[in-house]
mmCIF file of C-alpha atoms in Angstrom:
data_model
loop_
_atom_site.group_PDB
_atom_site.id
_atom_site.type_symbol
_atom_site.label_atom_id
_atom_site.label_comp_id
_atom_site.label_asym_id
_atom_site.label_seq_id
_atom_site.Cartn_x
_atom_site.Cartn_y
_atom_site.Cartn_z
ATOM 1 C CA GLN A 71 176.448 130.337 -21.299
ATOM 2 C CA GLU A 72 176.339 128.273 -18.092
ATOM 3 C CA PRO A 73 176.157 124.470 -18.393
ATOM 4 C CA LEU A 74 173.001 122.691 -17.181
ATOM 5 C CA LYS A 75 173.739 121.089 -13.816
ATOM 6 C CA LYS A 76 171.816 118.195 -12.285
ATOM 7 C CA LYS A 77 172.183 116.938 -8.739
ATOM 8 C CA LEU A 78 172.547 113.163 -8.470
ATOM 9 C CA LEU A 79 170.680 111.383 -5.699
ATOM 10 C CA LEU A 80 171.454 107.777 -6.618
ATOM 11 C CA LYS A 81 173.653 105.958 -9.129
ATOM 12 C CA ILE A 82 173.282 102.253 -9.866
ATOM 13 C CA SER A 83 175.828 100.320 -11.864
ATOM 14 C CA GLY A 84 175.414 96.563 -12.037
ATOM 15 C CA ARG A 85 174.974 95.290 -8.474
ATOM 16 C CA ASN A 86 176.519 98.386 -6.892
ATOM 17 C CA HIS A 87 174.665 101.522 -5.919
ATOM 18 C CA THR A 88 175.830 104.857 -4.507
ATOM 19 C CA GLU A 89 173.518 107.075 -2.482
ATOM 20 C CA PHE A 90 174.695 110.696 -2.643
ATOM 21 C CA GLU A 91 172.481 111.870 0.249
ATOM 22 C CA PRO A 92 172.221 108.779 2.499
ATOM 23 C CA GLY A 93 170.644 110.679 5.428
ATOM 24 C CA ARG A 94 167.949 112.160 3.154
ATOM 25 C CA MET A 95 167.166 109.280 0.800
ATOM 26 C CA ARG A 96 166.725 105.539 1.087
ATOM 27 C CA PHE A 97 166.941 103.177 -1.888
ATOM 28 C CA HIS A 98 164.771 100.026 -1.749
ATOM 29 C CA ARG A 99 166.398 97.421 -3.971
ATOM 30 C CA GLY A 100 163.391 95.051 -3.836
ATOM 31 C CA SER A 101 160.915 97.554 -5.312
ATOM 32 C CA PHE A 102 163.591 99.627 -7.058
ATOM 33 C CA SER A 103 162.156 102.760 -5.445
ATOM 34 C CA LEU A 104 163.731 105.813 -3.887
ATOM 35 C CA GLU A 105 162.224 107.129 -0.655
ATOM 36 C CA ILE A 106 162.702 110.740 0.483
ATOM 37 C CA LEU A 107 162.995 110.926 4.272
ATOM 38 C CA ASN A 108 161.561 113.863 6.275
ATOM 39 C CA THR A 109 159.949 115.377 3.200
ATOM 40 C CA SER A 110 159.859 119.183 3.043
ATOM 41 C CA ARG A 111 158.315 121.685 0.623
ATOM 42 C CA ASP A 112 161.717 122.061 -1.087
ATOM 43 C CA ASP A 113 161.451 118.440 -2.247
ATOM 44 C CA GLY A 114 158.552 119.390 -4.535
ATOM 45 C CA ARG A 115 160.314 119.668 -7.887
ATOM 46 C CA LEU A 116 161.077 117.871 -11.140
ATOM 47 C CA TYR A 117 163.032 114.621 -10.845
ATOM 48 C CA GLU A 118 164.622 112.591 -13.611
ATOM 49 C CA TYR A 119 165.240 108.888 -13.870
ATOM 50 C CA SER A 120 167.639 107.799 -16.618
ATOM 51 C CA VAL A 121 168.644 104.374 -17.849
ATOM 52 C CA TYR A 122 171.571 103.782 -20.187
ATOM 53 C CA LYS A 123 171.189 100.919 -22.675
ATOM 54 C CA GLY A 124 174.257 100.690 -24.855
ATOM 55 C CA SER A 125 174.491 103.976 -26.725
ATOM 56 C CA GLU A 126 170.922 105.013 -25.800
ATOM 57 C CA GLU A 127 169.624 106.905 -22.775
ATOM 58 C CA GLU A 128 165.995 106.608 -21.637
ATOM 59 C CA VAL A 129 164.790 109.491 -19.441
ATOM 60 C CA TRP A 130 161.600 109.692 -17.364
ATOM 61 C CA GLN A 131 160.614 112.949 -15.680
ATOM 62 C CA ILE A 132 158.555 112.931 -12.482
ATOM 63 C CA GLN A 133 157.047 116.093 -10.975
ATOM 64 C CA LEU A 134 156.800 115.626 -7.213
ATOM 65 C CA GLU A 135 154.226 117.699 -5.325
ATOM 66 C CA VAL A 136 154.488 118.027 -1.547
ATOM 67 C CA PHE A 137 151.331 118.760 0.474
ATOM 68 C CA GLU A 138 151.073 119.746 4.114
ATOM 69 C CA PRO A 139 148.458 117.513 5.819
ATOM 70 C CA VAL A 140 145.312 119.201 7.165
ATOM 71 C CA ALA A 141 144.917 119.813 10.880
ATOM 72 C CA ASP A 142 141.638 118.756 12.509
ATOM 73 C CA PRO A 143 139.256 121.627 11.750
ATOM 74 C CA SER A 144 137.397 123.801 14.232
ATOM 75 C CA ILE A 145 133.805 125.026 13.960
ATOM 76 C CA ARG A 146 132.719 128.598 14.732
ATOM 77 C CA ILE A 147 129.172 129.934 15.045
ATOM 78 C CA LEU A 148 128.856 132.861 12.617
ATOM 79 C CA HIS A 149 125.166 133.493 13.340
ATOM 80 C CA GLN A 150 122.650 131.960 15.745
ATOM 81 C CA GLU A 151 119.011 132.872 16.170
ATOM 82 C CA SER A 152 116.145 131.126 17.901
ATOM 83 C CA SER A 153 112.609 132.416 17.531
ATOM 84 C CA ASN A 154 109.071 131.035 17.104
ATOM 85 C CA GLY A 155 110.243 127.607 18.220
ATOM 86 C CA SER A 156 112.870 127.244 15.514
ATOM 87 C CA CYS A 157 116.628 127.669 15.365
ATOM 88 C CA SER A 158 118.714 129.194 12.576
ATOM 89 C CA LEU A 159 122.432 128.580 12.552
ATOM 90 C CA GLU A 160 125.317 129.559 10.311
ATOM 91 C CA LEU A 161 128.464 127.579 11.035
ATOM 92 C CA SER A 162 131.972 128.033 9.668
ATOM 93 C CA CYS A 163 134.583 125.300 9.499
ATOM 94 C CA SER A 164 138.314 125.966 9.126
ATOM 95 C CA SER A 165 141.607 124.135 9.428
ATOM 96 C CA GLU A 166 144.727 125.996 10.559
ATOM 97 C CA ARG A 167 147.111 123.869 8.488
ATOM 98 C CA GLY A 168 147.098 122.196 5.126
ATOM 99 C CA ASP A 169 147.542 122.885 1.424
ATOM 100 C CA GLU A 170 144.598 123.008 -1.005
ATOM 101 C CA VAL A 171 142.005 122.224 1.677
ATOM 102 C CA SER A 172 138.378 121.597 0.708
ATOM 103 C CA TYR A 173 135.462 121.378 3.137
ATOM 104 C CA SER A 174 132.215 119.417 3.233
ATOM 105 C CA TRP A 175 129.428 118.910 5.769
ATOM 106 C CA ASP A 176 127.292 115.891 6.583
ATOM 107 C CA SER A 177 125.224 114.522 9.439
ATOM 108 C CA ARG A 178 127.002 112.557 12.151
ATOM 109 C CA ASP A 179 124.738 109.516 11.907
ATOM 110 C CA GLY A 180 123.586 109.716 8.275
ATOM 111 C CA GLY A 181 120.074 110.868 9.357
ATOM 112 C CA THR A 182 118.443 114.346 9.595
ATOM 113 C CA GLY A 183 117.243 114.256 5.973
ATOM 114 C CA GLY A 184 120.286 116.014 4.538
ATOM 115 C CA LEU A 185 119.974 119.111 6.788
ATOM 116 C CA CYS A 186 123.711 119.003 7.421
ATOM 117 C CA ARG A 187 124.747 118.289 3.835
ATOM 118 C CA ALA A 188 126.787 121.047 2.146
ATOM 119 C CA ASN A 189 129.971 121.657 0.199
ATOM 120 C CA GLY A 190 132.264 124.492 1.254
ATOM 121 C CA SER A 191 133.311 125.786 4.650
ATOM 122 C CA VAL A 192 129.972 127.412 5.633
ATOM 123 C CA LEU A 193 126.796 125.552 6.640
ATOM 124 C CA ALA A 194 123.461 127.338 7.071
ATOM 125 C CA LEU A 195 120.604 125.358 8.618
ATOM 126 C CA SER A 196 117.225 125.939 10.160
ATOM 127 C CA PHE A 197 115.212 123.423 12.197
ATOM 128 C CA PRO A 198 112.460 123.244 14.872
ATOM 129 C CA LEU A 199 113.877 123.434 18.431
ATOM 130 C CA ARG A 200 111.616 120.580 19.521
ATOM 131 C CA SER A 201 113.302 118.200 17.057
ATOM 132 C CA ALA A 202 115.705 115.710 18.570
ATOM 133 C CA ALA A 203 119.235 117.081 18.813
ATOM 134 C CA PHE A 204 121.473 115.936 15.993
ATOM 135 C CA GLY A 205 125.082 116.401 15.021
ATOM 136 C CA CYS A 206 126.645 117.963 11.937
ATOM 137 C CA VAL A 207 130.161 116.974 10.965
ATOM 138 C CA CYS A 208 132.604 119.072 8.976
ATOM 139 C CA THR A 209 135.374 117.281 7.055
ATOM 140 C CA ALA A 210 138.479 119.149 5.923
ATOM 141 C CA ARG A 211 140.521 117.246 3.334
ATOM 142 C CA ASN A 212 143.279 117.498 0.789
ATOM 143 C CA ARG A 213 145.048 114.932 -1.395
ATOM 144 C CA VAL A 214 147.086 113.498 1.488
ATOM 145 C CA SER A 215 144.863 113.646 4.587
ATOM 146 C CA SER A 216 141.557 114.569 6.193
ATOM 147 C CA GLY A 217 140.261 115.725 9.580
ATOM 148 C CA ARG A 218 136.799 116.049 11.151
ATOM 149 C CA ALA A 219 134.971 118.157 13.712
ATOM 150 C CA ALA A 220 131.391 117.795 14.999
ATOM 151 C CA PHE A 221 128.774 120.295 16.143
ATOM 152 C CA ASP A 222 125.811 119.318 18.324
ATOM 153 C CA THR A 223 122.637 121.273 17.476
ATOM 154 C CA ALA A 224 121.485 120.934 21.101
ATOM 155 C CA GLN A 225 123.717 124.013 21.657
ATOM 156 C CA CYS A 226 121.092 126.151 19.890
ATOM 157 C CA GLY A 227 118.945 128.246 22.173
ATOM 158 C CA SER A 228 121.221 127.745 25.162
#
């Protein structure tokens, strides 16, 4: 049976500390925190923090999750139809980068009576062409970042 091996990142003894990967990690003595530099997906794993008090060892386990930030999304027109003085649009919002991305829609200025409000990447809306042009904004977000893109309804019918 193979022994369980653990990789040490930092060892503190009294006032002295040893960083085992100085180019990858930075220890902040003031806050007693360890910073990972240039984080990558491989850094998402289980970490342990142990403190020895006499003959006792206290162990904390921390699961680190690494998320790729979202890129600003882009909006595509899936369907567009204008007839009898009204416009029907189906818009799709997508971000090319990011982990666990969720999408929502809202109006650019908070007006338009909730026409632009939707959850998910697709927005379907219908409105009279004579109404003042308004903007719908798609927000792509995950736990670490968000990005926005706007669509101007004046593009309908043109």
